Amino acid sequence: MSTIENTDATEAKPEGLQEFTLRLRRYDPESGQAPYFEEFQIELEPHRSVLDGILQAKAKEDGSIGVRCSCRAAICGSCGTRINDKPGLACHTHLDEALKRSKDGKITIEPLGNMPVIKDLIVDMDAVHWKKQARVTPWLLPKEPLPEREHIVPRESMVDVTQSMACIQCGACVSDCLSMEIDPLFVGPAALAKAYRFVGDPRDSRHAERLSNLAEDPHGIYACTHCFKCIEACPKGVAPMSQIMRLRRIASQDHHINDRNNGERHEMAIVNSVKKYGTLNEAKMVPDSYGGPLAPAAAKELVASLPVITKALLRRKVTPKTALFHHKNPDQAQIKRIYQEVQGREQRLELNLYITQPDEDPAELAAHEAHVAEAAAHDAAEQAERAATNQTEAGA
Amino acid sequence: MPAHDVLIIGAGLAGQRAALAAADAGATVAIMSKVHPVRSHSVAAAGGINAAINPADDWRSHAFDTVKGSDYLGDQDAIEVMTSEAPGEIMYLEHIGVTFHRNETGHLDLRAFGGASMKRTAYVADITGQAILHVLYEQLMKYSDRVDRYEEWFNTSLLRGDNGRCEGVVARNIRTGEMQTFTAKTTILATGGVGQAFKPTTNGLICTGDGMSLAYRSGARLMDMEMIQYHPTTMTANGFLITEGARGEGAHLRNANGERFMVESAPNKMELASRDVVSRAEQKEINEGRGTGPLKDSVLLDVTVVPKNRVLEALREIVNLGRDFAGIDITKEPIPVRPGQHYTMGGVKTDVDGETDIPGLYAAGEVACVSVHGGNRLGANSLLDTLIFGRRSGEHAAKVAASMAMPKVSDAQLRDDAKQIAAIIDRPRTGRRVSEIKEELGESMNKYCAVFRDEEGMTKGAEVVNRLQEEAKTAYIDDKGTVFNQDVLGALELGFMLDCSEAIVKAALERKESRGAHSRTDFTERNDEDWLFHLTVERDGDGAAKLGQAPVTITQWQPMERTY
Ligand SMILES: Cc1cc2nc3c(=O)[nH]c(=O)nc-3n(C[C@H](O)[C@H](O)[C@H](O)COP(=O)(O)OP(=O)(O)OC[C@H]3O[C@@H](n4cnc5c(N)ncnc54)[C@H](O)[C@@H]3O)c2cc1C
Ligand code: SF4
Ligand code: SF4
Ligand code: FES
């Protein structure tokens, strides 16, 4: 008899192979040499991942390439790297996409930033990332005594914290966090997202302590500069910055924590600035946050924040011109309406990845329903046919 | 030299649960893992975890479903332990912080899963494994003063004392290359499965059967190794898993003609029959020419029949998988899938407290075979298995250790292991590359030991494995360094996978019937008269695999015909 061969696509010659050049940043701590770049030619389908490319180079050319990886499916969080200057997961970045972002036709792969490099693409996450996780008391402190069975909590609350629970601790957000670059002590995006996971969890009994702890820490929730880098970097849609903003809102609005970093007043200053001018008036931020330009604390703080302001100027976040002459947004009426709408609500409406509003456009929804109906009709017809056949058979 | 009451190798769900249980029982504990604990492959588990927590449910019903799913090869005493302790374990997880999804009344929500007679799968969206693993790791951080963590350490050997007991291990610090002997009164293996012996597989690159091989080399028996689970819905594009949760939420399977073909083999349960049944039905469609795709090697999984908001809330991960890895919007179009290697039912033979044949050595999780899965594991029973038997092993090991003196061990094994590693690094580039051998192994196992098997194919498979074992002895690597030398670890892992593969093929050749996942075209029927026992594999004096038998424990459910 013939051998059973379970049909398998790996048998067939894959079509559409394409050549790619990977430019890997190599570093061998034992060699005494500085890091350098090395190029590898690989051949794969364009939709395959950059990690697949690295693994091909490793398997065929140089087994000494150091890269952490396991799942290849963006769930284990091992393969955080910088690809053409953007942090992300190597297994979650297609070769063709990476090529599109390249300036020189090569895909450049480097280790994550803000963490010491151990070898090639492998960084020391313990020294930075995991230390920061430990900083936020990353375990549930439930109310005592524990219930006999499960805690009864609102359905939405668990779906809500799932967004920060979805963090795979890959470190991509840590890599390019601007605040952390300037202030290595900043608790950072991933750890603060973890903090939200407890503050947003109704089973935790220490919301207030957690929040005031993170608000009072000069490297805590108010040390984030809203640069959006972590949101862009995160492969899992955790949106750390949004979680940080939620921590701030809960700290200031729900717990009325008036922290010594003046974060809460700074936040109100932003809100008021936008309300008044339609945009941020950066020049007024510091004085307003510290109780108006005449408050003694404001002068002190103004001097203390000069380095940051200079940095902002250098990075062209604030130009001297916009700082000095702040223009009103033309459509101030619309902004007023937004404020009225939001501030007039009884409850803050917080959307996230898992909680979605019925967002379908009606046409799509109708098409979907038609499809479901069609499938059901198809099955019903099939079943009827079968029943008929069975009956005929039974009759025969 | 580090010395602990309980030393745990592996930090997936089984290992971490064991560590917490042993620490709670007052033992000094160390946990070691070759990757950071949260990278362990348990993180990939998507769909959920089974327990009869609905007041209308009963653990006996869960037990019966499991027995039936196992095709009556599961040990019923062990299954009773697992299913009756399941609700308590879920409550433990909930109390330490797992964010299980709720229903409208705020109680734990349950979803349908394959082979189950009612909804009894608790879940966190479709990241259940990740959510539980990360919460256990939160607890490990909390227990920092009581549990020593050795993260990115690679276990190379088990130590056996003159009295035959396992007295610890030798391991390599991956970051520095340093070798270290660890003394332990009791050692628990929690090193996961051996999916990487197959290509493609849903398993991560780290699932290389290390613990199975280490125990086998030390003299323990492996059991049920012929039982390899092929999951019905792996993406044709890249082998990734689409969780059974998708079918649990109502998704359909269709062939090229648009027919829901499951009606033939499982008219009642349809897509939610046991995995072996669904995988066979799919393979049959494909083999008989009703497959879809350019190579006609797939069937279609249609998630579009599930309401979109529900998909976005509960099946988010597979929406992303479809979009990011196959360019398909699963909420709009069906996705091509086929059966793919997923799980090793077999493993190191243990009793219900995790004890193996070797005194002082325990095993729990996918590395172990209690056997609760028998011929076929039910979806969402594996996470349960890791937690229940992880905890029981931890508790038992701690209790045994409490009344023992710390063994005295030498560095003799360490010197042997260091020599072996140095020898691999020094090999001349005359043989084959390690990566090449691994590739051939994976493709051969997937060809000859897959959904359908027969004598001729498996004989070929056995020959390939034998040849590769020879070739592995001279296989070379590139990395000569000590810091993060992943290359040399790859060579050791290849050796582990070859041991496991030999056991798999030999046992599969031996079992001349079709049962559970082991489906032979030359012996198509289940044969309780001649084959209602476990096959065991142990290493004989010459290093070859020797087959044996172990009885199946039957308590209340006599074997019956299996229909879904
Ligand atoms: C994609 C996917 C989805 C799944 N979904 C589900 C599901 O929904 N429900 C369900 O019940 N089951 C599911 N499973 C199965 C389940 O996830 C696994 O069987 C289970 O998680 C195994 O856990 P474990 O603790 O035994 O091993 P693992 O989680 O694999 O952990 C093994 C550990 O051992 C360590 N290790 C291994 N070798 C060594 C060594 N030599 N030295 C040191 N450390 C070592 C590793 O570093 C790791 O920490 C799924 C499996 C996959 C692949
Ligand atoms: S938004 Fe805040 S936390 Fe995120 S990267 Fe920027 S500074 Fe860091
Ligand atoms: S928040 Fe996102 S980017 Fe940051 S560690 Fe978690 S998953 Fe990675
Ligand atoms: S390999 Fe697991 S996240 Fe990339």
PDB file of C-alpha atoms in Angstrom, chain A residues 1-12 15 28-30 47-49 51 55 57-78 91-94 97 118-119 122-127 129-130 133-134 138-142 146-162 164-171 194 197-198 201 203 235-236 352-360 364-365 368 371-372 375-376 378-379 382-383 386, chain B residues 36 38-41 43-44 53-55 91 93-108 124-127 130-131 134-135 137-139 141-142 151-152 175 196 199-206 236-237 240 252 254 257-260 263-264 283 286-287 295-297 302 304-310 312-314 316-317 320-321 323-326 331-332 338 429 433 435 443 446-448 450-454 456-457 460 478-487 521-522:
ATOM      1  CA  MET A   1       0.000   0.000   0.000  1.00  0.00           C
ATOM      2  CA  SER A   2       1.089   3.541  -0.530  1.00  0.00           C
ATOM      3  CA  THR A   3       2.547   5.786   2.096  1.00  0.00           C
ATOM      4  CA  ILE A   4       0.196   8.274   3.682  1.00  0.00           C
ATOM      5  CA  GLU A   5       1.407  11.741   2.956  1.00  0.00           C
ATOM      6  CA  ASN A   6      -0.632  14.366   4.678  1.00  0.00           C
ATOM      7  CA  THR A   7      -0.891  17.110   2.093  1.00  0.00           C
ATOM      8  CA  ASP A   8       1.420  19.852   3.120  1.00  0.00           C
ATOM      9  CA  ALA A   9       2.184  23.205   1.549  1.00  0.00           C
ATOM     10  CA  THR A  10       5.793  23.158   2.714  1.00  0.00           C
ATOM     11  CA  GLU A  11       6.333  20.582  -0.004  1.00  0.00           C
ATOM     12  CA  ALA A  12       5.568  23.044  -2.749  1.00  0.00           C
ATOM     13  CA  GLU A  15       6.252  31.476  -4.928  1.00  0.00           C
ATOM     14  CA  ASP A  28      30.119  40.958  21.008  1.00  0.00           C
ATOM     15  CA  PRO A  29      31.015  41.889  24.578  1.00  0.00           C
ATOM     16  CA  GLU A  30      33.833  39.334  24.606  1.00  0.00           C
ATOM     17  CA  HIS A  47       4.877  39.348   3.883  1.00  0.00           C
ATOM     18  CA  ARG A  48       7.117  37.272   6.146  1.00  0.00           C
ATOM     19  CA  SER A  49       8.449  38.943   9.248  1.00  0.00           C
ATOM     20  CA  LEU A  51      12.284  37.977  12.587  1.00  0.00           C
ATOM     21  CA  LEU A  55      16.336  33.563  11.744  1.00  0.00           C
ATOM     22  CA  ALA A  57      20.447  34.490   8.386  1.00  0.00           C
ATOM     23  CA  LYS A  58      21.108  32.800  11.720  1.00  0.00           C
ATOM     24  CA  ALA A  59      20.266  29.309  10.430  1.00  0.00           C
ATOM     25  CA  LYS A  60      22.095  29.537   7.127  1.00  0.00           C
ATOM     26  CA  GLU A  61      24.940  31.958   7.642  1.00  0.00           C
ATOM     27  CA  ASP A  62      25.841  32.874  11.163  1.00  0.00           C
ATOM     28  CA  GLY A  63      24.503  31.036  14.196  1.00  0.00           C
ATOM     29  CA  SER A  64      26.134  33.514  16.518  1.00  0.00           C
ATOM     30  CA  ILE A  65      23.573  36.250  15.821  1.00  0.00           C
ATOM     31  CA  GLY A  66      22.018  37.008  19.210  1.00  0.00           C
ATOM     32  CA  VAL A  67      18.269  37.623  19.238  1.00  0.00           C
ATOM     33  CA  ARG A  68      15.614  36.646  21.764  1.00  0.00           C
ATOM     34  CA  CYS A  69      12.537  35.041  20.255  1.00  0.00           C
ATOM     35  CA  SER A  70      10.083  32.230  20.766  1.00  0.00           C
ATOM     36  CA  CYS A  71       6.469  32.552  19.675  1.00  0.00           C
ATOM     37  CA  ARG A  72       6.941  34.313  16.282  1.00  0.00           C
ATOM     38  CA  ALA A  73       3.378  35.546  16.752  1.00  0.00           C
ATOM     39  CA  ALA A  74       3.660  38.756  18.782  1.00  0.00           C
ATOM     40  CA  ILE A  75       2.606  37.229  22.077  1.00  0.00           C
ATOM     41  CA  CYS A  76       5.738  36.260  24.058  1.00  0.00           C
ATOM     42  CA  GLY A  77       7.289  39.732  23.918  1.00  0.00           C
ATOM     43  CA  SER A  78      10.843  38.458  23.327  1.00  0.00           C
ATOM     44  CA  CYS A  91       8.070  39.083  14.400  1.00  0.00           C
ATOM     45  CA  HIS A  92       5.315  41.657  13.969  1.00  0.00           C
ATOM     46  CA  THR A  93       6.975  43.688  11.212  1.00  0.00           C
ATOM     47  CA  HIS A  94       6.664  42.507   7.628  1.00  0.00           C
ATOM     48  CA  GLU A  97       6.741  47.187   5.235  1.00  0.00           C
ATOM     49  CA  ILE A 118      24.218  42.513  26.300  1.00  0.00           C
ATOM     50  CA  LYS A 119      24.948  41.083  22.872  1.00  0.00           C
ATOM     51  CA  ILE A 122      19.735  41.377  23.211  1.00  0.00           C
ATOM     52  CA  VAL A 123      19.304  44.073  25.861  1.00  0.00           C
ATOM     53  CA  ASP A 124      19.338  43.952  29.642  1.00  0.00           C
ATOM     54  CA  MET A 125      15.646  44.216  30.450  1.00  0.00           C
ATOM     55  CA  ASP A 126      16.205  43.391  34.130  1.00  0.00           C
ATOM     56  CA  ALA A 127      18.289  46.488  34.628  1.00  0.00           C
ATOM     57  CA  HIS A 129      12.208  47.376  32.357  1.00  0.00           C
ATOM     58  CA  TRP A 130      11.682  44.837  35.122  1.00  0.00           C
ATOM     59  CA  GLN A 133       7.677  47.052  36.897  1.00  0.00           C
ATOM     60  CA  ALA A 134       8.682  46.169  40.448  1.00  0.00           C
ATOM     61  CA  PRO A 138       2.704  44.927  40.534  1.00  0.00           C
ATOM     62  CA  TRP A 139       0.361  42.577  42.303  1.00  0.00           C
ATOM     63  CA  LEU A 140      -3.252  42.752  43.376  1.00  0.00           C
ATOM     64  CA  LEU A 141      -3.909  43.907  46.925  1.00  0.00           C
ATOM     65  CA  PRO A 142      -7.465  42.627  47.294  1.00  0.00           C
ATOM     66  CA  LEU A 146     -11.728  37.273  50.214  1.00  0.00           C
ATOM     67  CA  PRO A 147     -15.121  36.145  48.964  1.00  0.00           C
ATOM     68  CA  GLU A 148     -15.823  32.444  48.998  1.00  0.00           C
ATOM     69  CA  ARG A 149     -16.187  32.343  45.244  1.00  0.00           C
ATOM     70  CA  GLU A 150     -15.225  34.945  42.647  1.00  0.00           C
ATOM     71  CA  HIS A 151     -15.478  38.692  43.234  1.00  0.00           C
ATOM     72  CA  ILE A 152     -18.661  40.041  41.690  1.00  0.00           C
ATOM     73  CA  VAL A 153     -17.593  42.977  39.552  1.00  0.00           C
ATOM     74  CA  PRO A 154     -19.107  44.851  36.618  1.00  0.00           C
ATOM     75  CA  ARG A 155     -18.624  43.094  33.332  1.00  0.00           C
ATOM     76  CA  GLU A 156     -17.077  46.185  31.706  1.00  0.00           C
ATOM     77  CA  SER A 157     -14.432  46.597  34.399  1.00  0.00           C
ATOM     78  CA  MET A 158     -12.664  43.366  33.478  1.00  0.00           C
ATOM     79  CA  VAL A 159     -12.905  44.044  29.769  1.00  0.00           C
ATOM     80  CA  ASP A 160     -11.480  47.490  30.484  1.00  0.00           C
ATOM     81  CA  VAL A 161      -8.347  46.350  32.337  1.00  0.00           C
ATOM     82  CA  THR A 162      -7.764  43.768  29.628  1.00  0.00           C
ATOM     83  CA  SER A 164      -3.348  47.014  30.003  1.00  0.00           C
ATOM     84  CA  MET A 165      -3.327  43.275  30.768  1.00  0.00           C
ATOM     85  CA  ALA A 166      -2.604  42.788  27.049  1.00  0.00           C
ATOM     86  CA  CYS A 167       0.895  44.203  27.606  1.00  0.00           C
ATOM     87  CA  ILE A 168       3.454  41.541  26.717  1.00  0.00           C
ATOM     88  CA  GLN A 169       6.350  43.347  28.436  1.00  0.00           C
ATOM     89  CA  CYS A 170       8.303  43.658  25.223  1.00  0.00           C
ATOM     90  CA  GLY A 171       9.930  46.970  26.137  1.00  0.00           C
ATOM     91  CA  LYS A 194       0.715  48.057  34.675  1.00  0.00           C
ATOM     92  CA  ARG A 197      -4.191  47.504  35.560  1.00  0.00           C
ATOM     93  CA  PHE A 198      -4.608  47.673  39.363  1.00  0.00           C
ATOM     94  CA  ASP A 201      -9.371  46.836  38.846  1.00  0.00           C
ATOM     95  CA  ARG A 203     -10.966  44.233  43.301  1.00  0.00           C
ATOM     96  CA  PRO A 235       2.431  46.355  19.147  1.00  0.00           C
ATOM     97  CA  LYS A 236      -0.475  45.336  21.395  1.00  0.00           C
ATOM     98  CA  ASN A 352     -10.632  51.367  24.893  1.00  0.00           C
ATOM     99  CA  LEU A 353      -9.471  48.648  22.590  1.00  0.00           C
ATOM    100  CA  TYR A 354     -11.780  46.007  23.925  1.00  0.00           C
ATOM    101  CA  ILE A 355     -14.782  48.158  24.693  1.00  0.00           C
ATOM    102  CA  THR A 356     -16.025  49.357  21.351  1.00  0.00           C
ATOM    103  CA  GLN A 357     -18.928  51.535  20.489  1.00  0.00           C
ATOM    104  CA  PRO A 358     -21.240  50.199  17.800  1.00  0.00           C
ATOM    105  CA  ASP A 359     -19.083  51.763  15.143  1.00  0.00           C
ATOM    106  CA  GLU A 360     -20.250  49.956  12.055  1.00  0.00           C
ATOM    107  CA  GLU A 364     -21.518  47.312   6.471  1.00  0.00           C
ATOM    108  CA  LEU A 365     -23.846  46.135   9.193  1.00  0.00           C
ATOM    109  CA  HIS A 368     -22.958  41.488   7.558  1.00  0.00           C
ATOM    110  CA  HIS A 371     -24.233  37.333   5.009  1.00  0.00           C
ATOM    111  CA  VAL A 372     -25.249  35.667   8.260  1.00  0.00           C
ATOM    112  CA  ALA A 375     -25.153  31.239   5.627  1.00  0.00           C
ATOM    113  CA  ALA A 376     -28.086  30.145   7.756  1.00  0.00           C
ATOM    114  CA  HIS A 378     -27.548  27.631   3.025  1.00  0.00           C
ATOM    115  CA  ASP A 379     -27.316  25.361   6.078  1.00  0.00           C
ATOM    116  CA  GLU A 382     -28.518  21.503   3.210  1.00  0.00           C
ATOM    117  CA  GLN A 383     -30.180  20.042   6.261  1.00  0.00           C
ATOM    118  CA  ARG A 386     -30.158  15.607   3.947  1.00  0.00           C
TER     119      ARG A 386
ATOM    120  CA  HIS B  36      12.271  35.047  31.120  1.00  0.00           C
ATOM    121  CA  VAL B  38       6.631  35.506  30.918  1.00  0.00           C
ATOM    122  CA  ARG B  39       8.115  34.367  27.584  1.00  0.00           C
ATOM    123  CA  SER B  40       7.243  30.740  28.416  1.00  0.00           C
ATOM    124  CA  HIS B  41       4.986  29.186  25.869  1.00  0.00           C
ATOM    125  CA  VAL B  43       1.720  32.794  27.196  1.00  0.00           C
ATOM    126  CA  ALA B  44       0.336  31.727  23.818  1.00  0.00           C
ATOM    127  CA  ILE B  53     -18.196  26.317  38.040  1.00  0.00           C
ATOM    128  CA  ASN B  54     -21.663  26.884  36.683  1.00  0.00           C
ATOM    129  CA  PRO B  55     -24.072  25.726  39.421  1.00  0.00           C
ATOM    130  CA  MET B  91     -11.226  30.755  42.357  1.00  0.00           C
ATOM    131  CA  LEU B  93      -6.626  32.465  40.160  1.00  0.00           C
ATOM    132  CA  GLU B  94      -9.466  34.934  40.446  1.00  0.00           C
ATOM    133  CA  HIS B  95      -8.399  35.875  43.960  1.00  0.00           C
ATOM    134  CA  ILE B  96      -4.777  36.544  43.030  1.00  0.00           C
ATOM    135  CA  GLY B  97      -5.963  38.842  40.262  1.00  0.00           C
ATOM    136  CA  VAL B  98      -6.661  37.100  36.952  1.00  0.00           C
ATOM    137  CA  THR B  99      -9.046  39.361  35.054  1.00  0.00           C
ATOM    138  CA  PHE B 100     -11.486  36.686  33.945  1.00  0.00           C
ATOM    139  CA  HIS B 101     -14.298  38.101  31.863  1.00  0.00           C
ATOM    140  CA  ARG B 102     -17.708  38.380  33.508  1.00  0.00           C
ATOM    141  CA  ASN B 103     -21.281  37.977  32.448  1.00  0.00           C
ATOM    142  CA  GLU B 104     -24.015  40.569  32.882  1.00  0.00           C
ATOM    143  CA  THR B 105     -24.469  39.684  36.563  1.00  0.00           C
ATOM    144  CA  GLY B 106     -20.767  40.162  37.289  1.00  0.00           C
ATOM    145  CA  HIS B 107     -20.040  36.450  37.721  1.00  0.00           C
ATOM    146  CA  LEU B 108     -17.425  34.559  35.733  1.00  0.00           C
ATOM    147  CA  VAL B 124      -9.784  36.490  29.411  1.00  0.00           C
ATOM    148  CA  ALA B 125     -10.644  37.670  25.867  1.00  0.00           C
ATOM    149  CA  ASP B 126      -8.400  35.412  23.782  1.00  0.00           C
ATOM    150  CA  ILE B 127      -5.297  36.012  25.849  1.00  0.00           C
ATOM    151  CA  GLN B 130      -0.994  35.399  28.898  1.00  0.00           C
ATOM    152  CA  ALA B 131      -3.317  36.830  31.517  1.00  0.00           C
ATOM    153  CA  HIS B 134       1.473  37.351  33.895  1.00  0.00           C
ATOM    154  CA  VAL B 135      -0.633  37.286  37.055  1.00  0.00           C
ATOM    155  CA  TYR B 137       4.488  36.239  37.661  1.00  0.00           C
ATOM    156  CA  GLU B 138       3.065  39.196  39.591  1.00  0.00           C
ATOM    157  CA  GLN B 139       2.795  36.796  42.513  1.00  0.00           C
ATOM    158  CA  MET B 141       7.539  39.145  42.214  1.00  0.00           C
ATOM    159  CA  LYS B 142       5.535  39.431  45.417  1.00  0.00           C
ATOM    160  CA  GLU B 151      15.907  33.601  34.729  1.00  0.00           C
ATOM    161  CA  GLU B 152      17.710  32.707  31.499  1.00  0.00           C
ATOM    162  CA  ARG B 175      24.080  35.432  30.018  1.00  0.00           C
ATOM    163  CA  GLN B 196       9.465  21.989  17.692  1.00  0.00           C
ATOM    164  CA  LYS B 199       7.334  21.718  11.297  1.00  0.00           C
ATOM    165  CA  PRO B 200       5.057  23.573  11.095  1.00  0.00           C
ATOM    166  CA  THR B 201       3.844  23.725  14.694  1.00  0.00           C
ATOM    167  CA  THR B 202       1.853  26.162  16.799  1.00  0.00           C
ATOM    168  CA  ASN B 203       4.511  25.852  19.492  1.00  0.00           C
ATOM    169  CA  GLY B 204       7.210  28.413  20.171  1.00  0.00           C
ATOM    170  CA  LEU B 205      10.874  27.929  19.313  1.00  0.00           C
ATOM    171  CA  ILE B 206      11.606  27.054  22.934  1.00  0.00           C
ATOM    172  CA  THR B 236      -2.314  27.820   6.322  1.00  0.00           C
ATOM    173  CA  ALA B 237      -0.320  30.973   5.683  1.00  0.00           C
ATOM    174  CA  PHE B 240      -0.281  30.048  13.659  1.00  0.00           C
ATOM    175  CA  HIS B 252     -18.144  27.552  10.979  1.00  0.00           C
ATOM    176  CA  ARG B 254     -16.534  24.869   5.248  1.00  0.00           C
ATOM    177  CA  ASN B 257     -17.978  23.634  -2.039  1.00  0.00           C
ATOM    178  CA  GLY B 258     -19.113  25.781   0.847  1.00  0.00           C
ATOM    179  CA  GLU B 259     -20.393  22.736   2.776  1.00  0.00           C
ATOM    180  CA  ARG B 260     -20.216  22.484   6.554  1.00  0.00           C
ATOM    181  CA  VAL B 263     -22.088  17.185   9.614  1.00  0.00           C
ATOM    182  CA  GLU B 264     -20.686  13.900   8.308  1.00  0.00           C
ATOM    183  CA  GLN B 283      -7.694  16.184   6.425  1.00  0.00           C
ATOM    184  CA  ILE B 286      -8.277  17.966   1.802  1.00  0.00           C
ATOM    185  CA  ASN B 287      -7.076  14.484   0.822  1.00  0.00           C
ATOM    186  CA  LEU B 295      -2.749  23.990  -3.278  1.00  0.00           C
ATOM    187  CA  LYS B 296      -6.177  22.783  -2.166  1.00  0.00           C
ATOM    188  CA  ASP B 297      -4.594  22.174   1.203  1.00  0.00           C
ATOM    189  CA  ASP B 302     -15.743  31.434   8.810  1.00  0.00           C
ATOM    190  CA  THR B 304     -17.935  36.360   9.878  1.00  0.00           C
ATOM    191  CA  VAL B 305     -21.017  34.631  11.280  1.00  0.00           C
ATOM    192  CA  VAL B 306     -20.063  35.804  14.795  1.00  0.00           C
ATOM    193  CA  PRO B 307     -21.339  39.314  15.655  1.00  0.00           C
ATOM    194  CA  LYS B 308     -18.600  41.835  15.019  1.00  0.00           C
ATOM    195  CA  ASN B 309     -18.638  43.554  18.408  1.00  0.00           C
ATOM    196  CA  ARG B 310     -18.305  40.175  20.081  1.00  0.00           C
ATOM    197  CA  LEU B 312     -13.613  42.545  18.688  1.00  0.00           C
ATOM    198  CA  GLU B 313     -14.162  42.024  22.384  1.00  0.00           C
ATOM    199  CA  ALA B 314     -13.510  38.309  22.759  1.00  0.00           C
ATOM    200  CA  ARG B 316      -9.260  40.383  19.379  1.00  0.00           C
ATOM    201  CA  GLU B 317      -6.011  38.482  19.124  1.00  0.00           C
ATOM    202  CA  ASN B 320      -4.805  40.857  14.753  1.00  0.00           C
ATOM    203  CA  LEU B 321      -3.238  37.546  13.712  1.00  0.00           C
ATOM    204  CA  ARG B 323      -4.618  41.103   9.716  1.00  0.00           C
ATOM    205  CA  ASP B 324      -0.925  41.211  10.634  1.00  0.00           C
ATOM    206  CA  PHE B 325       0.242  37.785   9.602  1.00  0.00           C
ATOM    207  CA  ALA B 326      -2.054  36.742   6.751  1.00  0.00           C
ATOM    208  CA  THR B 331     -14.520  39.807  10.436  1.00  0.00           C
ATOM    209  CA  LYS B 332     -15.148  40.142   6.695  1.00  0.00           C
ATOM    210  CA  ARG B 338      -5.709  23.190   8.229  1.00  0.00           C
ATOM    211  CA  ARG B 429      32.784  22.316  10.090  1.00  0.00           C
ATOM    212  CA  ARG B 433      24.663  22.402  10.361  1.00  0.00           C
ATOM    213  CA  SER B 435      19.804  24.094  11.920  1.00  0.00           C
ATOM    214  CA  GLU B 443       9.466  18.141   8.102  1.00  0.00           C
ATOM    215  CA  ASN B 446       5.104  16.223  10.116  1.00  0.00           C
ATOM    216  CA  LYS B 447       4.990  13.961   7.097  1.00  0.00           C
ATOM    217  CA  TYR B 448       5.057  10.583   8.764  1.00  0.00           C
ATOM    218  CA  ALA B 450       0.679  13.488  11.447  1.00  0.00           C
ATOM    219  CA  VAL B 451      -3.121  13.195  11.370  1.00  0.00           C
ATOM    220  CA  PHE B 452      -3.135   9.917   9.436  1.00  0.00           C
ATOM    221  CA  ARG B 453      -0.378   7.359   9.841  1.00  0.00           C
ATOM    222  CA  ASP B 454       0.604   3.946   8.496  1.00  0.00           C
ATOM    223  CA  GLU B 456       5.272   2.236   5.786  1.00  0.00           C
ATOM    224  CA  GLY B 457       5.391   5.961   6.483  1.00  0.00           C
ATOM    225  CA  LYS B 460      10.517   5.729   7.011  1.00  0.00           C
ATOM    226  CA  ASP B 478      29.180  28.932  14.496  1.00  0.00           C
ATOM    227  CA  ASP B 479      29.196  30.674  17.862  1.00  0.00           C
ATOM    228  CA  LYS B 480      32.393  30.203  19.838  1.00  0.00           C
ATOM    229  CA  GLY B 481      31.515  32.628  22.621  1.00  0.00           C
ATOM    230  CA  THR B 482      30.192  32.282  26.153  1.00  0.00           C
ATOM    231  CA  VAL B 483      27.783  35.250  26.464  1.00  0.00           C
ATOM    232  CA  PHE B 484      24.345  34.287  25.122  1.00  0.00           C
ATOM    233  CA  ASN B 485      25.650  31.437  23.044  1.00  0.00           C
ATOM    234  CA  GLN B 486      22.232  30.410  21.724  1.00  0.00           C
ATOM    235  CA  ASP B 487      23.900  28.329  19.051  1.00  0.00           C
ATOM    236  CA  THR B 521      -5.017   3.866   7.811  1.00  0.00           C
ATOM    237  CA  ASP B 522      -3.807   0.275   8.160  1.00  0.00           C
TER     238      ASP B 522
END
